[in-house]
């Protein structure tokens, strides 16, 4: 096709008559023309595209409608970076999925530079078409000098976009924020267990906000470590990791209450190594009523993975996440108070028996260890200490013994306070012989300690008697096992009394 002289009006009519989306972008990155089909295919019909910067418009208005937005925004970034350059024979294309009126479609997007004689600035034509479509008239336009001659007439005046970028950001953030708030509210009604709530919150962050790699860090009871309490994606394998106070970006955010967008974790001296695939992260404080409860972290495997809009969006929902977290933590504290002994912090009698019932049921269904040993332990001469050194000294002894038992057994074992001077230990998967050896060693260790009362007087550290029963040999129900252990405890105490006599 030969060279044609064409006016701006004729070029607009020609391009609007093509069944392919067309955008003309100048070297400053501004959209100077977009035909009707472009708006329809990109899902932004009704928006005024002309006068807006190509990169901003595509990321903020178009990308939320695109299913494979990561690949799409990557293509936009490449084209955006190439726009200011000249004299390059560049062509960028990509294939993206999007959804319109409930139907999935595949778009082919091509960016082609167009040079005009006597000018060094690179001009670009963006074509948008369905993969199933082709259009011969488009090829005629591209292969002719229509664009070169017609471009001269395009005029848009000073940069006064009809779409305010801040309004676009606010609309996107408000839309996603409302969806997240709605989902979190639903979860708060159904879930009060802290661990379950954390998992569901991250699921919401992943599905509604498209941050598939994320985690929540909470301070431990002493406030000396941040514990990764839940994680998805790259962080899932790191659940339970503890970050000491003052170390890492998460602690910085926890202490300063300010979000951090880290484009390259390797060059930030505060970074505490986690998943090796992580390249960029955003840290957001979870704060409610001036109290910081933890930190939400989102990650990407590529550098510069997050924009200021990501930070705004995460900050917008962080307060609602913190509110849900506060409710769950309060429920957890109430539940813990109902299940634990206030003096020692151990499980109380009722919660220990419930745990034993669960162990037995798992064993019966072959879902847990088939052997369960229980130790019932009675502290010797505690009344003597209370009568001669005071009840505060007696409490000091009980706390010491509780701590010794907790340290001496496995994390999966259950240690509880059964009564005034009695303790109970549940040992799934442990034979009675091994249970007896272990408790004897623990008693020996706690006897070596030196305890003093509030006045500074040394308190004698008492020993203890114990009885051991085992499921299923000594009973198939918790009450039978406790009774069997109690009988053996009484026998042990009687024997010790006889030895003293």
Coordinates of C-alpha atoms in Angstrom, one line a residue:
X1 CA 0.0 0.0 0.0
X2 CA 1.5 3.4 -1.0
X3 CA 2.0 6.4 1.2
X4 CA -1.1 8.4 2.0
X5 CA -1.6 11.9 3.3
X6 CA -4.3 11.8 5.9
X7 CA -5.9 14.2 8.4
X8 CA -6.4 13.6 12.0
X9 CA -10.1 13.3 11.5
X10 CA -9.7 10.8 8.7
X11 CA -7.3 8.8 10.8
X12 CA -9.7 8.7 13.7
X13 CA -12.5 7.6 11.5
X14 CA -10.3 4.9 10.0
X15 CA -9.1 3.6 13.4
X16 CA -12.6 3.7 14.9
X17 CA -13.8 1.6 12.1
X18 CA -11.3 -1.2 12.8
X19 CA -12.5 -4.2 14.8
X20 CA -9.3 -4.1 16.8
X21 CA -8.4 -1.9 19.8
X22 CA -5.9 0.9 19.0
X23 CA -4.1 3.3 21.4
X24 CA -1.6 5.9 20.2
X25 CA 1.0 6.8 22.8
X26 CA 3.6 9.6 22.6
X27 CA 7.2 9.5 23.9
X28 CA 6.1 11.2 27.1
X29 CA 3.9 8.2 27.8
X30 CA 0.6 10.0 27.3
X31 CA -2.3 8.4 25.4
X32 CA -3.2 10.8 22.5
X33 CA -5.8 8.6 20.9
X34 CA -7.9 5.4 21.8
X35 CA -10.6 4.0 19.6
X36 CA -13.9 2.6 20.9
X37 CA -12.8 -1.0 20.6
X38 CA -9.8 -0.5 22.9
X39 CA -12.1 0.6 25.8
X40 CA -14.4 -2.4 25.2
X41 CA -11.7 -5.0 25.0
X42 CA -9.8 -3.6 28.1
X43 CA -12.9 -3.4 30.2
X44 CA -12.6 0.4 30.7
X45 CA -15.3 1.7 28.4
X46 CA -16.7 4.9 29.8
X47 CA -13.4 6.1 31.1
X48 CA -11.7 8.9 29.2
X49 CA -8.4 7.5 28.2
X50 CA -6.9 10.4 26.2
X51 CA -4.6 12.6 28.2
X52 CA -3.7 10.0 30.8
X53 CA -0.3 8.5 31.1
X54 CA -0.3 5.0 29.5
X55 CA 1.5 3.2 32.4
X56 CA -0.7 4.7 35.2
X57 CA -3.9 4.1 33.3
X58 CA -3.2 0.5 32.4
X59 CA -2.0 -0.4 35.9
X60 CA -4.8 1.4 37.9
X61 CA -7.8 1.1 35.6
X62 CA -7.2 -1.9 33.4
X63 CA -5.1 -4.3 35.5
X64 CA -7.8 -4.9 38.1
X65 CA -10.0 -6.4 35.3
X66 CA -7.2 -8.7 34.0
X67 CA -7.0 -12.2 35.4
X68 CA -3.3 -12.7 34.8
X69 CA -2.4 -9.3 36.0
X70 CA 1.2 -10.0 36.9
X71 CA 2.1 -10.8 33.3
X72 CA 0.0 -7.9 32.1
X73 CA 1.7 -5.3 34.4
X74 CA 5.1 -6.7 33.4
X75 CA 4.2 -6.0 29.7
X76 CA 3.0 -2.5 30.6
X77 CA 6.3 -1.8 32.5
X78 CA 8.4 -2.9 29.5
X79 CA 6.4 -0.7 27.1
X80 CA 6.4 2.2 29.5
X81 CA 10.2 2.1 29.9
X82 CA 10.7 2.0 26.1
X83 CA 8.5 5.0 25.3
X84 CA 11.1 7.7 25.9
X85 CA 13.7 6.1 23.6
X86 CA 14.2 6.6 19.9
X87 CA 15.7 4.8 16.9
X88 CA 15.0 1.4 18.3
X89 CA 13.3 -1.3 16.3
X90 CA 11.3 -2.5 19.2
X91 CA 8.1 -4.7 19.4
X92 CA 6.5 -6.0 22.5
X93 CA 3.7 -8.4 22.7
X94 CA 1.9 -10.4 25.3
X95 CA -1.1 -12.6 25.8
X96 CA -3.4 -12.0 28.8
X97 CA -6.6 -13.4 30.1
X98 CA -9.5 -11.3 31.2
X99 CA -13.2 -11.7 32.1
X100 CA -16.1 -9.8 30.6
X101 CA -19.8 -10.4 31.3
X102 CA -18.9 -13.8 32.8
X103 CA -16.9 -15.0 29.8
X104 CA -13.1 -15.6 29.8
X105 CA -11.3 -14.1 26.9
X106 CA -7.7 -14.0 25.7
X107 CA -6.3 -10.7 24.4
X108 CA -3.2 -10.2 22.2
X109 CA -1.5 -6.9 23.0
X110 CA 1.2 -5.5 20.7
X111 CA 3.3 -2.4 21.1
X112 CA 5.0 -1.1 17.9
X113 CA 7.2 2.0 17.7
X114 CA 6.5 4.4 14.9
X115 CA 9.1 7.0 13.8
X116 CA 8.3 10.1 11.9
X117 CA 10.9 11.7 9.5
X118 CA 12.8 14.5 11.1
X119 CA 11.8 13.7 14.7
X120 CA 13.8 11.6 17.2
X121 CA 11.0 10.8 19.6
X122 CA 9.6 7.3 19.5
X123 CA 5.9 7.0 19.0
X124 CA 4.0 3.8 19.8
X125 CA 0.9 2.1 18.6
X126 CA -0.8 -0.3 21.1
X127 CA -3.1 -2.8 19.4
X128 CA -5.5 -4.9 21.4
X129 CA -7.3 -7.9 19.8
X130 CA -9.0 -11.1 20.7
X131 CA -6.7 -14.1 19.9
X132 CA -9.4 -15.4 17.6
X133 CA -9.5 -12.1 15.6
X134 CA -7.5 -10.8 12.8
X135 CA -8.1 -7.7 10.8
X136 CA -6.6 -7.0 7.3
X137 CA -7.4 -3.3 7.5
X138 CA -5.3 -2.9 10.6
X139 CA -2.3 -4.4 8.7
X140 CA -2.9 -1.9 6.0
X141 CA -2.8 1.0 8.4
X142 CA 0.3 -0.3 10.2
X143 CA 2.2 -0.9 6.9
X144 CA 1.3 2.4 5.5
X145 CA 2.5 5.9 6.5
X146 CA -1.0 6.8 7.8
X147 CA 0.1 6.9 11.4
X148 CA 3.2 8.9 10.5
X149 CA 1.3 11.6 8.6
X150 CA -1.8 11.6 10.7
X151 CA 0.0 11.8 14.0
X152 CA 1.0 15.5 13.3
X153 CA -2.6 16.6 13.9
X154 CA -3.1 15.1 17.3
X155 CA -3.3 17.7 20.0
X156 CA -4.2 17.3 23.6
X157 CA -2.9 20.5 25.1
X158 CA -1.5 20.6 28.6
X159 CA -1.6 17.4 30.7
X160 CA -5.0 17.6 32.3
X161 CA -6.2 14.0 32.7
X162 CA -9.9 13.6 33.0
X163 CA -9.3 10.7 35.4
X164 CA -7.7 11.8 38.6
X165 CA -5.0 9.3 39.7
X166 CA -5.8 9.7 43.4
X167 CA -9.5 9.0 42.6
X168 CA -8.6 5.8 40.8
X169 CA -6.4 4.7 43.7
X170 CA -9.1 5.4 46.2
X171 CA -11.7 3.6 44.1
X172 CA -9.5 0.5 43.8
X173 CA -8.6 0.5 47.5
X174 CA -12.2 1.1 48.6
X175 CA -13.5 -1.7 46.5
X176 CA -10.9 -4.2 47.7
X177 CA -11.1 -2.9 51.3
X178 CA -14.9 -3.5 51.4
X179 CA -14.5 -7.0 50.1
X180 CA -11.8 -7.8 52.7
X181 CA -13.8 -6.2 55.5
X182 CA -16.9 -8.2 54.6
X183 CA -15.0 -11.4 54.6
X184 CA -13.2 -10.7 57.8
X185 CA -16.5 -9.8 59.5
X186 CA -17.9 -13.1 58.3
X187 CA -14.9 -15.0 59.8
X188 CA -15.2 -13.1 63.1
X189 CA -18.8 -14.4 63.4
X190 CA -17.7 -18.0 62.8
X191 CA -14.2 -18.2 64.2
X192 CA -12.9 -17.1 67.6
X193 CA -10.0 -19.6 67.8
X194 CA -6.9 -17.5 67.2
X195 CA -5.0 -20.0 65.0
X196 CA -8.0 -20.7 62.8
X197 CA -8.7 -16.9 62.4
X198 CA -5.1 -16.2 61.4
X199 CA -5.3 -18.9 58.7
X200 CA -8.5 -17.6 57.3
X201 CA -7.3 -13.9 57.4
X202 CA -4.3 -14.9 55.2
X203 CA -6.6 -16.9 52.9
X204 CA -8.7 -13.7 52.5
X205 CA -5.5 -11.6 51.8
X206 CA -4.5 -14.2 49.2
X207 CA -7.9 -14.6 47.4
X208 CA -9.3 -11.1 47.6
X209 CA -6.1 -9.0 47.4
X210 CA -4.0 -11.4 45.3
X211 CA -1.1 -11.5 47.7
X212 CA -0.4 -15.2 47.6
X213 CA 2.8 -15.0 49.7
X214 CA 2.0 -13.6 53.1
X215 CA 2.4 -14.1 56.8
X216 CA 1.4 -12.7 60.2
X217 CA 3.9 -12.3 63.0
X218 CA 2.7 -11.9 66.7
X219 CA 4.8 -11.2 69.8
X220 CA 5.1 -14.1 72.3
X221 CA 3.9 -14.0 75.8
X222 CA 7.1 -12.4 77.1
X223 CA 7.1 -9.9 74.3
X224 CA 10.8 -10.8 73.5
X225 CA 10.2 -12.5 70.2
X226 CA 8.0 -12.1 67.1
X227 CA 6.6 -15.5 66.2
X228 CA 5.5 -16.3 62.6
X229 CA 2.0 -17.5 63.7
X230 CA 0.6 -18.1 60.2
X231 CA 1.9 -18.2 56.7
X232 CA 1.0 -18.9 53.1
X233 CA 3.2 -19.5 50.0
X234 CA 6.9 -18.9 50.6
X235 CA 6.4 -18.4 54.3
X236 CA 4.4 -21.6 55.0
X237 CA 7.5 -23.6 55.9
X238 CA 8.7 -21.0 58.4
X239 CA 5.6 -21.1 60.7
X240 CA 6.8 -21.0 64.3
X241 CA 10.1 -19.2 63.6
X242 CA 11.0 -16.7 66.3
X243 CA 12.7 -13.4 65.6
X244 CA 14.4 -11.9 68.7
X245 CA 13.4 -8.4 69.8
X246 CA 15.1 -5.6 67.9
X247 CA 16.2 -7.7 64.9
X248 CA 14.7 -7.5 61.4
X249 CA 12.3 -5.2 59.6
X250 CA 9.3 -6.7 61.3
X251 CA 10.6 -5.6 64.7
X252 CA 11.3 -2.1 63.3
X253 CA 7.7 -1.9 62.1
X254 CA 6.4 -3.3 65.4
X255 CA 8.3 -0.6 67.3
X256 CA 7.8 2.4 65.0
X257 CA 4.3 1.6 63.8
X258 CA 5.1 2.6 60.2
X259 CA 4.7 0.4 57.1
X260 CA 7.8 -0.5 55.1
X261 CA 8.0 -1.2 51.3
X262 CA 11.3 -3.0 50.8
X263 CA 12.0 -3.2 47.0
X264 CA 15.1 -5.4 47.4
X265 CA 15.5 -7.3 50.7
X266 CA 19.2 -8.0 50.0
X267 CA 20.2 -4.4 50.2
X268 CA 18.3 -3.6 53.4
X269 CA 20.6 -4.1 56.4
X270 CA 17.6 -4.6 58.7
X271 CA 16.4 -7.7 56.8
X272 CA 16.1 -10.9 58.8
X273 CA 16.6 -13.9 56.4
X274 CA 13.5 -16.0 55.7
X275 CA 12.4 -17.8 52.6
X276 CA 15.3 -17.7 50.1
X277 CA 13.0 -17.0 47.2
X278 CA 11.9 -13.6 48.6
X279 CA 13.1 -10.5 46.8
X280 CA 10.7 -7.7 47.9
X281 CA 8.3 -7.3 50.8
X282 CA 5.8 -5.0 52.4
X283 CA 5.5 -4.9 56.2
X284 CA 2.3 -3.3 57.7
X285 CA 1.7 -2.9 61.5
X286 CA -1.5 -4.4 62.8
X287 CA -2.7 -1.8 65.3
X288 CA -6.0 -1.1 67.0
X289 CA -6.6 1.8 69.5
X290 CA -2.9 2.6 69.7
X291 CA -2.0 -1.0 70.6
X292 CA 0.3 -2.9 68.1
X293 CA -0.7 -6.5 68.0
X294 CA 1.6 -7.8 65.3
X295 CA 2.8 -7.3 61.7
X296 CA 1.4 -8.4 58.3
X297 CA 4.0 -9.2 55.7
X298 CA 3.4 -9.8 52.0
X299 CA 6.2 -11.0 49.7
X300 CA 7.1 -11.4 46.0
X301 CA 9.9 -13.3 44.4
X302 CA 10.9 -10.4 42.2
X303 CA 12.5 -7.1 43.1
X304 CA 10.4 -3.9 43.2
X305 CA 7.3 -6.0 43.4
X306 CA 5.1 -3.5 45.2
X307 CA 3.8 0.0 44.5
X308 CA 2.7 2.8 46.9
X309 CA -0.9 1.7 46.1
X310 CA -0.1 -1.8 47.5
X311 CA 1.0 -0.1 50.8
X312 CA -2.1 2.1 50.9
X313 CA -4.4 -0.9 50.3
X314 CA -2.7 -3.0 53.0
X315 CA -2.8 -0.1 55.5
X316 CA -6.5 0.3 54.7
X317 CA -7.4 -3.2 55.7
X318 CA -4.7 -3.6 58.5
X319 CA -6.9 -1.9 61.1
X320 CA -9.8 -4.3 60.4
X321 CA -7.5 -7.3 60.6
X322 CA -6.2 -6.0 63.9
X323 CA -9.7 -5.6 65.2
X324 CA -10.5 -9.2 64.4
X325 CA -7.2 -10.3 65.9
X326 CA -7.9 -8.4 69.1
X327 CA -11.3 -10.1 69.5
X328 CA -9.7 -13.6 68.9
X329 CA -6.9 -12.8 71.4
X330 CA -9.3 -11.8 74.1
X331 CA -11.3 -14.9 73.5
X332 CA -8.1 -16.9 73.7
X333 CA -7.2 -15.3 77.0
X334 CA -10.6 -16.1 78.4
X335 CA -10.4 -19.6 77.2
X336 CA -6.9 -20.0 78.6
X337 CA -8.1 -18.7 81.9
X338 CA -10.8 -21.3 82.0
X339 CA -8.4 -24.1 81.1
X340 CA -5.4 -23.2 83.2
X341 CA -4.4 -23.0 86.8
X342 CA -3.9 -19.3 87.8
X343 CA -0.9 -20.0 90.0
X344 CA 1.3 -22.3 87.9
X345 CA 0.0 -21.6 84.4
X346 CA -0.5 -25.3 83.8
X347 CA -3.7 -27.0 82.5
X348 CA -6.3 -27.4 85.2
X349 CA -7.9 -30.7 86.2
X350 CA -10.9 -30.5 83.8
X351 CA -8.9 -29.5 80.7
X352 CA -6.3 -32.2 81.5
X353 CA -9.0 -34.9 81.6
X354 CA -10.5 -33.6 78.4
X355 CA -7.1 -33.9 76.8
X356 CA -6.8 -37.4 78.0
X357 CA -10.2 -38.2 76.5
X358 CA -9.0 -36.9 73.2
X359 CA -5.8 -39.0 73.3
X360 CA -7.8 -42.1 74.1
X361 CA -10.3 -41.5 71.3
X362 CA -7.4 -41.0 68.8
X363 CA -5.8 -44.2 70.0
X364 CA -9.1 -46.1 69.5
X365 CA -9.4 -44.8 66.0
X366 CA -5.7 -45.6 65.3
X367 CA -5.1 -41.9 64.6
X368 CA -2.6 -41.5 67.5
X369 CA -0.2 -43.4 69.7
X370 CA -1.8 -46.7 71.0
X371 CA 0.0 -46.4 74.3
X372 CA -0.7 -43.5 76.7
X373 CA 1.0 -43.3 80.1
X374 CA -0.3 -41.0 82.8
X375 CA 1.6 -39.9 85.9
X376 CA -0.2 -38.7 89.0
X377 CA 2.2 -37.0 91.4
X378 CA 1.8 -35.7 95.0
X379 CA 4.2 -33.3 96.6
X380 CA 5.5 -34.5 99.9
X381 CA 5.2 -32.4 103.0
X382 CA 3.8 -29.3 101.4
X383 CA 1.6 -28.7 104.5
X384 CA 4.8 -28.5 106.6
X385 CA 6.2 -25.8 104.3
X386 CA 2.9 -23.8 104.4
X387 CA 2.7 -24.1 108.2
X388 CA 6.3 -23.2 108.9
X389 CA 7.3 -20.8 106.0
X390 CA 3.9 -19.5 105.0
X391 CA 1.6 -20.0 102.0
X392 CA 3.7 -17.7 99.8
X393 CA 6.6 -20.1 100.3
X394 CA 4.3 -23.0 99.5
X395 CA 3.2 -21.3 96.3
X396 CA 6.9 -20.7 95.4
X397 CA 7.5 -24.5 95.7
X398 CA 4.5 -25.3 93.5
X399 CA 5.6 -22.9 90.8
X400 CA 9.1 -24.4 90.9
X401 CA 7.8 -27.9 90.5
X402 CA 5.4 -26.9 87.7
X403 CA 8.3 -25.3 85.8
X404 CA 10.5 -28.3 86.3
X405 CA 7.8 -30.6 85.0
X406 CA 7.2 -28.4 81.9
X407 CA 10.9 -28.3 81.1
X408 CA 11.4 -32.0 81.7
X409 CA 8.8 -33.3 79.3
X410 CA 8.2 -33.0 75.6
X411 CA 6.2 -30.1 74.1
X412 CA 3.5 -32.5 73.0
X413 CA 3.0 -33.9 76.5
X414 CA 0.4 -32.4 78.8
X415 CA 1.3 -31.2 82.2
X416 CA -1.5 -30.2 84.6
X417 CA -2.3 -29.3 88.1
X418 CA -4.7 -31.9 89.4
X419 CA -5.4 -30.5 92.9
X420 CA -3.8 -28.6 95.7
X421 CA -0.5 -30.4 95.8
X422 CA -1.1 -32.9 93.0
X423 CA 0.1 -32.8 89.4
X424 CA -0.8 -35.0 86.4
X425 CA 1.2 -35.7 83.2
X426 CA -0.1 -37.2 80.0
X427 CA 2.5 -39.0 77.9
X428 CA 1.1 -40.3 74.5
X429 CA 3.3 -43.0 73.0
X430 CA 5.4 -43.5 76.1
X431 CA 5.6 -46.8 78.0
X432 CA 5.2 -46.8 81.8
X433 CA 8.8 -47.9 82.4
X434 CA 10.2 -44.9 80.5
X435 CA 7.7 -42.6 82.1
X436 CA 8.9 -43.8 85.5
X437 CA 12.6 -43.2 84.7
X438 CA 11.8 -39.7 83.4
X439 CA 9.8 -38.5 86.4
X440 CA 12.5 -39.8 88.8
X441 CA 15.1 -37.8 86.9
X442 CA 12.9 -34.6 87.0
X443 CA 12.3 -35.0 90.7
X444 CA 16.1 -35.4 91.3
X445 CA 16.8 -32.3 89.3
X446 CA 14.3 -30.1 91.1
X447 CA 15.6 -31.2 94.5
X448 CA 19.0 -29.7 93.6
X449 CA 17.5 -26.2 93.3
X450 CA 17.8 -23.5 96.1
X451 CA 14.6 -21.7 96.9
X452 CA 14.0 -18.7 99.2
X453 CA 10.9 -17.1 100.6
X454 CA 10.1 -13.3 100.3
X455 CA 12.1 -12.7 103.5
X456 CA 15.2 -14.4 102.0
X457 CA 15.0 -17.5 104.1
X458 CA 15.9 -20.7 102.4
X459 CA 12.9 -23.0 101.8
X460 CA 13.4 -26.8 101.9
X461 CA 12.6 -28.3 98.5
X462 CA 10.3 -31.3 98.9
X463 CA 10.3 -34.5 97.0
X464 CA 7.2 -36.2 95.6
X465 CA 5.5 -39.6 95.3
X466 CA 3.9 -40.7 92.0
X467 CA 1.8 -43.4 90.5
X468 CA 1.7 -44.4 86.8
X469 CA -1.1 -46.0 84.8
X470 CA -1.2 -46.9 81.1
X471 CA -3.8 -47.1 78.4
X472 CA -5.1 -49.7 77.5
X473 CA -3.6 -52.0 80.1
X474 CA -5.0 -50.2 83.1
X475 CA -8.3 -49.0 81.6
X476 CA -9.9 -47.9 78.4
X477 CA -11.5 -44.7 79.8
X478 CA -10.0 -41.6 81.4
X479 CA -11.7 -42.2 84.8
X480 CA -10.4 -45.7 85.0
X481 CA -6.8 -44.6 84.2
X482 CA -6.9 -41.8 86.7
X483 CA -8.2 -44.2 89.4
X484 CA -5.5 -46.8 88.5
X485 CA -2.8 -44.1 88.8
X486 CA -4.3 -42.8 92.0
X487 CA -4.2 -46.3 93.6
X488 CA -0.5 -46.7 92.6
X489 CA 0.2 -43.2 94.1
X490 CA -1.5 -44.2 97.4
X491 CA 0.6 -47.4 97.4
X492 CA 3.8 -45.4 96.8
X493 CA 3.0 -42.9 99.6
X494 CA 2.2 -45.8 102.0
X495 CA 5.5 -47.4 101.2
X496 CA 7.3 -44.1 101.7
X497 CA 5.6 -43.7 105.1
X498 CA 6.5 -47.2 106.1
X499 CA 10.1 -46.5 105.2
X500 CA 10.1 -43.3 107.4
X501 CA 8.7 -45.3 110.3

